[in-house]
Short mmCIF file of C-alpha atoms in Angstrom, two decimals:
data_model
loop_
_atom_site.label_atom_id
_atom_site.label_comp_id
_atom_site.label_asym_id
_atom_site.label_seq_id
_atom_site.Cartn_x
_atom_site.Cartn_y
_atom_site.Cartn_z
CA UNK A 763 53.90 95.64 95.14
CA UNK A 764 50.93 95.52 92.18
CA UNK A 765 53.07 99.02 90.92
CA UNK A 766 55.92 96.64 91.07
CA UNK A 767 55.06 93.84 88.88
CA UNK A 768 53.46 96.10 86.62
CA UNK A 769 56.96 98.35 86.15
CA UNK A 770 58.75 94.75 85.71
CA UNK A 771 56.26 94.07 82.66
CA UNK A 772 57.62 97.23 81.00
CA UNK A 773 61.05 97.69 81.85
CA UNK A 774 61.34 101.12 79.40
CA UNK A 775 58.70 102.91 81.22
CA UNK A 776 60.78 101.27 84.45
CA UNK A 777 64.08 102.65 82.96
CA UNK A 778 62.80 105.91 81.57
CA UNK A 779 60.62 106.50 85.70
CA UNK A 780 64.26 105.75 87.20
CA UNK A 781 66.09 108.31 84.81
CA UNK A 782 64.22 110.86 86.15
CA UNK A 783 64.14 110.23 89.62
CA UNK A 784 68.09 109.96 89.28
CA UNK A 785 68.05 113.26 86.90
CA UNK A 786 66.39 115.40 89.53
CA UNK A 787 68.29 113.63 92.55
CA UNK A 788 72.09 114.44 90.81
CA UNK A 789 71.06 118.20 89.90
CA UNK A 790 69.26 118.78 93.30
CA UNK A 791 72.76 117.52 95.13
CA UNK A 792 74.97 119.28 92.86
CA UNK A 793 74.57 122.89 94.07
CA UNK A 794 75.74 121.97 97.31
CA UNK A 795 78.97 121.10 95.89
CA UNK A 796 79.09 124.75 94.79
CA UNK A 797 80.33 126.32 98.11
CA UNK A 798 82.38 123.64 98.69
CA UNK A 799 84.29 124.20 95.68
CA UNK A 800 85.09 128.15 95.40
CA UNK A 801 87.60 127.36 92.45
CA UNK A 802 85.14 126.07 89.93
CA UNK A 803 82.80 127.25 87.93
CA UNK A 804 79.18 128.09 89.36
CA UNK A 805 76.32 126.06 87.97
CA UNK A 806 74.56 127.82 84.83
CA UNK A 807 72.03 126.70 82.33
CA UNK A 808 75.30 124.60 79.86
CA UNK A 809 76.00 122.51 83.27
CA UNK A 810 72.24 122.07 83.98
CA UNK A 811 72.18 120.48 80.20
CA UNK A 812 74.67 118.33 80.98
CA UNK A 813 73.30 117.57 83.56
CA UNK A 814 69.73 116.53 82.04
CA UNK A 815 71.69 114.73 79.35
CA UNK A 816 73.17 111.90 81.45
CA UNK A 817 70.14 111.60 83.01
CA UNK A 818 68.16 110.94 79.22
CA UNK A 819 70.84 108.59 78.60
CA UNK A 820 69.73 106.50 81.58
CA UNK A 821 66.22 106.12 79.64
CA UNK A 822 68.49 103.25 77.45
CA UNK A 823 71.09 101.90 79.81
CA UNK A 824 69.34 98.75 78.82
CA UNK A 825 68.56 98.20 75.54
CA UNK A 826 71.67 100.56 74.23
CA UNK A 827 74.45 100.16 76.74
CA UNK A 828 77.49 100.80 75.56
CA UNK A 829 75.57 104.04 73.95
CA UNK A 830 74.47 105.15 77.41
CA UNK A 831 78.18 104.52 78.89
CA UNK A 832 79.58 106.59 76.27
CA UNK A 833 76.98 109.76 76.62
CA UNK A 834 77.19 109.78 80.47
CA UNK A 835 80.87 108.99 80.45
CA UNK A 836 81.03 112.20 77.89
CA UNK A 837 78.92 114.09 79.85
CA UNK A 838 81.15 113.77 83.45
CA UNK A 839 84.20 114.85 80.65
CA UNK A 840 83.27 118.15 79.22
CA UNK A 841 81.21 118.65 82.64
CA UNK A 842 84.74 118.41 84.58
CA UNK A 843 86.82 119.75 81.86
CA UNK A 844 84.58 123.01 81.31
CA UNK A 845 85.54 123.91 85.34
CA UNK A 846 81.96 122.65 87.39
CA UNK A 847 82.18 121.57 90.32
CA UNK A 848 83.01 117.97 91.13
CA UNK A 849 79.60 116.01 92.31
CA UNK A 850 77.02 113.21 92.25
CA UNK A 851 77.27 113.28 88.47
CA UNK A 852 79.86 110.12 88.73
CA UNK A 853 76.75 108.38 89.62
CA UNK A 854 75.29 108.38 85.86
CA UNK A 855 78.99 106.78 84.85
CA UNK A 856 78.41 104.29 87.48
CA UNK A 857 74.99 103.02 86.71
CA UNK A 858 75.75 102.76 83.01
CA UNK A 859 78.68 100.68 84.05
CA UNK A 860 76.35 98.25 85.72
CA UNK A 861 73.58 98.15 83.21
CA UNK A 862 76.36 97.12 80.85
CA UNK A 863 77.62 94.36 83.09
CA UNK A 864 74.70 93.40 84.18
CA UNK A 865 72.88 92.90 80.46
CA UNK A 866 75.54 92.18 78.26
CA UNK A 867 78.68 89.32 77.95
CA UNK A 868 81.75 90.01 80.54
CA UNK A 869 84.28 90.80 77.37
CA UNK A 870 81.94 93.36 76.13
CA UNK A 871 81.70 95.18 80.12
CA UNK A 872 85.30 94.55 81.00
CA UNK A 873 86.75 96.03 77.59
CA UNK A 874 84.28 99.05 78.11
CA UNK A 875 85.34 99.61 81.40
CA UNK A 876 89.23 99.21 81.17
CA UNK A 877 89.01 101.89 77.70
CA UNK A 878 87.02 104.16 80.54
CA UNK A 879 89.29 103.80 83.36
CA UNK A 880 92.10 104.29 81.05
CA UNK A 881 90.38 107.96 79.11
CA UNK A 882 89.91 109.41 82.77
CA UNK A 883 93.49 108.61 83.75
CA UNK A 884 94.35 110.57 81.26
CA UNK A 885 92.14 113.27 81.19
CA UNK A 886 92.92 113.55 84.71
CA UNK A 887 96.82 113.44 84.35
CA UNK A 888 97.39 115.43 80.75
CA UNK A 889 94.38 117.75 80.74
CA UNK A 890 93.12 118.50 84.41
CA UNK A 891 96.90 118.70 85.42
CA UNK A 892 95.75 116.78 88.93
CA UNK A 893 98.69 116.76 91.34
CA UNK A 894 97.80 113.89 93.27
CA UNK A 895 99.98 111.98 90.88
CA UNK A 896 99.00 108.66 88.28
CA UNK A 897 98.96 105.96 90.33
CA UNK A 898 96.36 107.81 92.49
CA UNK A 899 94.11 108.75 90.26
CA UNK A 900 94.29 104.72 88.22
CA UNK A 901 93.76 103.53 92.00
CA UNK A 902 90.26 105.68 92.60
CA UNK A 903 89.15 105.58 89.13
CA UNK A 904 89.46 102.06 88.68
CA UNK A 905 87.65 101.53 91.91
CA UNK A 906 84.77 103.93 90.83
CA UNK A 907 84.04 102.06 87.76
CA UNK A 908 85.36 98.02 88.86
CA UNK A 909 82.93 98.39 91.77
CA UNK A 910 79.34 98.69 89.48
CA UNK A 911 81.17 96.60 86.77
CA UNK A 912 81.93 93.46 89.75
CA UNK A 913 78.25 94.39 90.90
CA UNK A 914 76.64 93.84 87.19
CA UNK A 915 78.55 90.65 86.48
CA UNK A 916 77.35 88.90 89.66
CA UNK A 917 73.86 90.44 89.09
CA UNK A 918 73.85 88.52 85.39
CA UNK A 919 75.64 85.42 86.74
CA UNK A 920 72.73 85.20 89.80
CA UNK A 921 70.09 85.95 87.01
CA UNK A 922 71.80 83.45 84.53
CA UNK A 923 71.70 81.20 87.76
CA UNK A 924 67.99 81.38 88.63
CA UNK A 925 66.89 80.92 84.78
CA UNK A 926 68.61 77.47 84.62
CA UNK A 927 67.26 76.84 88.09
CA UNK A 928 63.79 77.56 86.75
CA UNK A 929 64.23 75.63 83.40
CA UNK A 930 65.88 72.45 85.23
CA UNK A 931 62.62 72.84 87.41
CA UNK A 932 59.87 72.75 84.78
CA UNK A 933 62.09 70.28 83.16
CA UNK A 934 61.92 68.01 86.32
CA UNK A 935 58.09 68.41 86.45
CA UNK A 936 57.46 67.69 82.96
CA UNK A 937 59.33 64.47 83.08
CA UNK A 938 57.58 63.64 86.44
CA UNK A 939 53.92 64.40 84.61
CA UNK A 940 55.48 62.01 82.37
CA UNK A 941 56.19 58.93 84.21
CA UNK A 942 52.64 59.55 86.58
CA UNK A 943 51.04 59.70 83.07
CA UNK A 944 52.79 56.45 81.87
CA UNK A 945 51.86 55.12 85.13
CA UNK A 946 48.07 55.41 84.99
CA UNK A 947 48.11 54.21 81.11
CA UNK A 948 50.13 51.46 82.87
CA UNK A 949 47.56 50.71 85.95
CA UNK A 950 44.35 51.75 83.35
CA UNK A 951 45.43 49.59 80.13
CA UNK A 952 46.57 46.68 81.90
CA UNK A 953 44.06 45.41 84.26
CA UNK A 954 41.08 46.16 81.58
CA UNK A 955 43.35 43.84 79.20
CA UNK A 956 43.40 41.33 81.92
CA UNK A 957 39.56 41.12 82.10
CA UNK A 958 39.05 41.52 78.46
CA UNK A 959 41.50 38.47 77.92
CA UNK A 960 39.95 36.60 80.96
CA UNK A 961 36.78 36.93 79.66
CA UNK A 962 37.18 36.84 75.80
CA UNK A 963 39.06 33.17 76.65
CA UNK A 964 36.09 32.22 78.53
CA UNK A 965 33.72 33.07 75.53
CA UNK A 966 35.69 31.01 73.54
CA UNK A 967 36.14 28.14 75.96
CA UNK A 968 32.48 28.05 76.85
CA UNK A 969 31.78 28.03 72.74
CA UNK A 970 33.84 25.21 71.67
CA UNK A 971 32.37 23.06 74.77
CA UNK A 972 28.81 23.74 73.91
CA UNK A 973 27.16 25.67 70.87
CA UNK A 974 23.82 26.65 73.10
CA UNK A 975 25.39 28.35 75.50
CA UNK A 976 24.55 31.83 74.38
CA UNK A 977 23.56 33.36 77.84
CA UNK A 978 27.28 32.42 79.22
CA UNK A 979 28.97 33.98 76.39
CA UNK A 980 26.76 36.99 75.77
CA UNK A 981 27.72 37.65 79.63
CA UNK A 982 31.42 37.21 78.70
CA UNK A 983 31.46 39.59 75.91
CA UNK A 984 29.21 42.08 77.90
CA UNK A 985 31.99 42.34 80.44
CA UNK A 986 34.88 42.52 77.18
CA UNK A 987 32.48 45.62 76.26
CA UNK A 988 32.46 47.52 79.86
CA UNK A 989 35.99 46.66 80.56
CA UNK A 990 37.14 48.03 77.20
CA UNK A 991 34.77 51.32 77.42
CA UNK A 992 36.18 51.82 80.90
CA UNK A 993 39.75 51.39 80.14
CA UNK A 994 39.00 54.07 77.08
CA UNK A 995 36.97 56.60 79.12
CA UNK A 996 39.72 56.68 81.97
CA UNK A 997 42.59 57.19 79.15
CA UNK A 998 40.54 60.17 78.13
CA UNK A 999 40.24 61.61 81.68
CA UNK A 1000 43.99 61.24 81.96
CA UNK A 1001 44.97 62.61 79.02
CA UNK A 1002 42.28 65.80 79.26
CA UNK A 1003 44.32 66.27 82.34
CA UNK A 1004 47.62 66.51 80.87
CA UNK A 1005 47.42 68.26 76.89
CA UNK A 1006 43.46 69.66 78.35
CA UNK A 1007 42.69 68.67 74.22
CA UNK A 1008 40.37 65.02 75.01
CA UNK A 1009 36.78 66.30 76.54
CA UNK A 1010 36.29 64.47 79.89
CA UNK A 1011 33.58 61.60 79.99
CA UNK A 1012 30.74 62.15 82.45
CA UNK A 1013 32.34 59.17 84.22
CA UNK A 1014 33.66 59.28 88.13
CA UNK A 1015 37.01 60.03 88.20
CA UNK A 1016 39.45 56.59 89.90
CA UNK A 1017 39.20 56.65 93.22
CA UNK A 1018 37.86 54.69 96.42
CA UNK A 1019 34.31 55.11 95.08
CA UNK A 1020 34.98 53.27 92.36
CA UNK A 1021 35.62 49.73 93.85
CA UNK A 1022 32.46 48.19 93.58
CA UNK A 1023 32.79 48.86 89.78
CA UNK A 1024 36.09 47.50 89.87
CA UNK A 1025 34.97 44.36 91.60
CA UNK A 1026 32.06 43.73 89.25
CA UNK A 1027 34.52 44.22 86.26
CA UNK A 1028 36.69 41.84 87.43
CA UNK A 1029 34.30 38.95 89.02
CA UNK A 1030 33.77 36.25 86.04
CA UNK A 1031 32.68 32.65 86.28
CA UNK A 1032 36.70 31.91 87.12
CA UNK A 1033 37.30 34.22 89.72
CA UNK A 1034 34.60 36.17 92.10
CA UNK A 1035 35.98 39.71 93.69
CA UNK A 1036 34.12 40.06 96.98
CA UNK A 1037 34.19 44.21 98.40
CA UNK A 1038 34.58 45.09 102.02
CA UNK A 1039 34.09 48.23 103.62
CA UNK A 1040 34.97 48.91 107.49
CA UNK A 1041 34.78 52.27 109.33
CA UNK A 1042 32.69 55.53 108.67
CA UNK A 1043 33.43 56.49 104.29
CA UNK A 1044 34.99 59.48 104.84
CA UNK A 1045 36.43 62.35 102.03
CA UNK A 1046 39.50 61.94 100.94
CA UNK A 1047 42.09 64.23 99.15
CA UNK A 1048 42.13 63.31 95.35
CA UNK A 1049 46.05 61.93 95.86
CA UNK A 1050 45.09 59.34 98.58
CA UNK A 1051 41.70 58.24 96.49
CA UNK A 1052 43.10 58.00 93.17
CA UNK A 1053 46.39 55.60 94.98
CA UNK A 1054 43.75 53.31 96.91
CA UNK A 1055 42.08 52.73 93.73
CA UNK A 1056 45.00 52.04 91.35
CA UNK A 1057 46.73 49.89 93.98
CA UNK A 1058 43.39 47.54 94.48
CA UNK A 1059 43.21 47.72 90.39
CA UNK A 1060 47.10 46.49 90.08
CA UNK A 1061 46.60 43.92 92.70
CA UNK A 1062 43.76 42.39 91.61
CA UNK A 1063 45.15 42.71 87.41
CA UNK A 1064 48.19 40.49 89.17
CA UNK A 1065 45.77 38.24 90.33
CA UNK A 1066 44.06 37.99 86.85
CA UNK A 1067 47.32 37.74 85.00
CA UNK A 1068 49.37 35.06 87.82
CA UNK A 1069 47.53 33.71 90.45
CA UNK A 1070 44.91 31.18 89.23
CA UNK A 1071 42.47 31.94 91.99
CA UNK A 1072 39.14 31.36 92.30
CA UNK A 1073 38.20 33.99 94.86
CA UNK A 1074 39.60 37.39 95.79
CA UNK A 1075 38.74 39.52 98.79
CA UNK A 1076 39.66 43.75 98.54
CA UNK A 1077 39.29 45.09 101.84
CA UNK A 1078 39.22 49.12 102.63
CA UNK A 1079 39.19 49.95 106.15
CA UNK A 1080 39.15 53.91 107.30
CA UNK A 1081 41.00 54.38 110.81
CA UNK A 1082 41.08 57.47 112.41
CA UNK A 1083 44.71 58.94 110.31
CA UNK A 1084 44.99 56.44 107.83
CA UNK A 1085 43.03 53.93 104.94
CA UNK A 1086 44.13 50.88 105.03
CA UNK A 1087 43.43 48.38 101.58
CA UNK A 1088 44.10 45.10 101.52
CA UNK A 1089 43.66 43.00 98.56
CA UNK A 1090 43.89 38.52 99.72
CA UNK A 1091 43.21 35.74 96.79
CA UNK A 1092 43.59 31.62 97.37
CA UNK A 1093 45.35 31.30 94.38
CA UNK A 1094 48.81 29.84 93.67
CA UNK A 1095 50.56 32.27 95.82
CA UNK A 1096 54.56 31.95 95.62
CA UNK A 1097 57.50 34.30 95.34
CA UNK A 1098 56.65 37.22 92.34
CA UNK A 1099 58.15 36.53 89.42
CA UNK A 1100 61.14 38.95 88.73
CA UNK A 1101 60.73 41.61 85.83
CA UNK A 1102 57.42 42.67 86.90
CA UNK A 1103 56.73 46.15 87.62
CA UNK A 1104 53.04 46.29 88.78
CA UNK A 1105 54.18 45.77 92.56
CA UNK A 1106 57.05 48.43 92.37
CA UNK A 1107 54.30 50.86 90.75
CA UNK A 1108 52.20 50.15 93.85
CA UNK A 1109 55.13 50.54 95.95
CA UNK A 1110 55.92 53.60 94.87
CA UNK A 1111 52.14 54.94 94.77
CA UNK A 1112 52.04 54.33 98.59
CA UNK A 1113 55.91 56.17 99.05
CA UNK A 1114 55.17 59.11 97.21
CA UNK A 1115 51.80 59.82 100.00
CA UNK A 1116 53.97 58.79 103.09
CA UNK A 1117 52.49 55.26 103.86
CA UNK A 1118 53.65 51.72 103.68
CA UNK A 1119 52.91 48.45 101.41
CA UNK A 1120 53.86 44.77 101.55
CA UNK A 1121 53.26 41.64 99.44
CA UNK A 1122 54.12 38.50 99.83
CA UNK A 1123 52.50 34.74 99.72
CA UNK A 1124 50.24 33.97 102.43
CA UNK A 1125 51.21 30.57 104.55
CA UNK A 1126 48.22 28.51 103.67
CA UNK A 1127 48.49 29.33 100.28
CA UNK A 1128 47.53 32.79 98.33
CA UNK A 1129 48.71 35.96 97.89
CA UNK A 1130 48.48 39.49 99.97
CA UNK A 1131 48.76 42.95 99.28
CA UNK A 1132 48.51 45.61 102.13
CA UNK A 1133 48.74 49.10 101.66
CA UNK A 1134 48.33 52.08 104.83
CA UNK A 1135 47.91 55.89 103.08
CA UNK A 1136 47.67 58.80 105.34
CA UNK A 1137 44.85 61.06 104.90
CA UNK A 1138 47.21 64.10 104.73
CA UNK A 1139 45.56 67.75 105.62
CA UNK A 1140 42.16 67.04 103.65
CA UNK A 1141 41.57 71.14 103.89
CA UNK A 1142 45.12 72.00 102.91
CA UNK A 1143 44.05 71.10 99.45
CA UNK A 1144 40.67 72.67 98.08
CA UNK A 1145 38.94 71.46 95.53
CA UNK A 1146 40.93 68.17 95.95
CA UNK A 1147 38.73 65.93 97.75
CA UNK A 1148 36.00 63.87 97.11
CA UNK A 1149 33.55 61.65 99.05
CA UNK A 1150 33.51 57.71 98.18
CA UNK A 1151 30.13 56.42 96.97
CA UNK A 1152 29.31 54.52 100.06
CA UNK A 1153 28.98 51.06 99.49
CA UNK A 1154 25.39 49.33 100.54
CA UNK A 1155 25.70 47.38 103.35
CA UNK A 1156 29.27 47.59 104.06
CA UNK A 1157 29.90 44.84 101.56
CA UNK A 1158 30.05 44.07 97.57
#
């Protein structure tokens, strides 16, 4: 198989290895056909030539068809004409025919072809005198030289095929890198601009109300400062992973470890982000991580951005085949505004791993988001998976 691949990388020293395994092949078969055929001409060292010389013309069936149909084509002529027997030397014709239909454009292979089949016909009819009659001898000949010639067409058409198959296919990928890039700028970018808003309006609130409040706002602008060096240092992890250009921070990548970081971020003197953890932490593949975290980020930058709460609650609980996150507020609750793509994003976050979400208002007033992602084969994926920082106490 290595020999193979390695023949595929250099398709002359393929061609030129395949010329001479046919060369030897024909002239080994064709003294048989000697005692077969009293009335011709024994084999000599001219018909061994010939012989050699549609085999060298193999060597550039490729690169010089039409060239190698004409030598080997010439070569089955005078061979015939001189009086040697009749043999495997059709085979050089044949291949030629092929590589010519199977390399270059169908007008270029069928016009070849059709001048071929129409020089033997009458070769065979005017100059070998064969008795069998026209008709006969357009009937074989044609079916000789159609039967490599249909053979190299669908060869190029299946070839043809499997390149657009393969382009269509990288094309698909690149614009589905694409949207899971525009995604995570999406989940990154807009909940860090929800704190850094939250927080830069309560640094300007608590200023105009009272000028010695210093403490209060040089907490509000700390948190601007993380949330903005967060949001940039996961944009660069993202886009390292995509043009490999941006060097990675020494930051965690997002995942399920994260959360307490998340929940600090977020909690402000207007709304307070309580963590909790239920089951035994276990690893998870990088896929179901990275989705836990950027559905608790999108639900909680909704809650930022709409809900008016005071308190929100993110719950992670590991079952046995499944995480289950849950992200609860007491805020304003209602129907989501339509135009809004955060819970579609999340939606389709928990789709694309085989699990489930719902949102909706809760009855006393609030909203809920509840997401269940399968752990998947964990080992089916190496280098994938990554324990959560466990989380002291159970609770944040």
């Amino acid at each position: 198989m290595h020999l193979l691949h390695r023949l595929a990388a250099r398709p002359q020293l393929a061609d030129t290895l395949f010329a001479l395994v046919v060369g030897v092949l024909v002239i080994g078969c064709s003294f048989p056909t000697q005692s077969e055929q009293p009335d011709r001409l024994r084999l000599d060292t001219t018909a061994l030539a010939l012989l050699a010389l549609g085999a060298l013309a193999l060597v550039v069936r490729r690169r010089w068809a039409v060239l190698a149909c004409t030598v080997t084509f010439a070569v089955v002529t005078v061979f015939i004409g001189a009086g040697y027997p009749y043999g495997p030397l059709f085979l050089y014709v044949m291949i030629t025919v092929y590589s010519l239909a199977a390399w270059r454009g169908t007008g270029w292979s069928v016009t070849v072809t059709s001048v071929l089949v129409v020089l033997y016909v009458w070769l065979s009819a005017w100059v070998e005198k064969e008795p069998d009659g026209v008709l006969f001898n357009l009937a074989t000949t044609t079916f000789w030289l159609a039967t490599p010639l249909i053979a190299g067409i669908a060869v190029r058409v299946r070839r043809h095929s499997l390149e657009q198959s393969a382009i269509e296919e990288r094309r698909r990928h690149a614009y589905e890198e694409r949207l899971r890039m525009a995604q995570e700028v999406h989940d990154v970018v807009g909940h860090s601009l929800a704190v850094i808003s939250m927080n830069a309006g309560a640094a300007l609130h608590v200023l105009g109300r009272s000028p010695d409040t210093a403490p209060q706002v040089e907490e509000s602008l700390r948190a601007i400062r993380q949330a903005g060096t967060a949001a940039l240092d996961e944009l660069r992890v993202t886009l390292s992973a995509f043009t490999g250009v941006c060097p990675a921070p020494e930051r965690p990548a997002a995942g399920l470890g994260l959360l307490p970081e998340l929940a600090a971020a977020t909690t402000s003197d207007r709304l307070a982000v309580r963590l909790a953890v239920h089951g035994t932490v276990r690893p998870l593949r990088h896929a179901v991580d990275l989705a836990g975290y950027r559905i608790a980020q999108e639900a909680l930058t909704n809650v930022l951005r709409h809900a008016a709460a005071r308190r929100a609650t993110v719950e992670v609980a590991y079952g046995p085949h499944e995480v289950a996150l849950t992200v609860t507020d007491d805020g304003r609750g209602g129907t989501p505004l339509p135009g809004g793509s955060g819970l579609d994003s999340m939606r389709e976050r928990a789709r694309a791993l085989r699990g489930a979400l719902d949102a909706g208002p809760l009855p006393g007033g609030g909203f809920r988001v509840h997401a269940v992602l399968p752990y998947g084969d964990a080992s089916a994926v190496p280098g994938q998976v990554r324990s959560p920082q466990p989380v002291p106490g159970g609770v944040a």
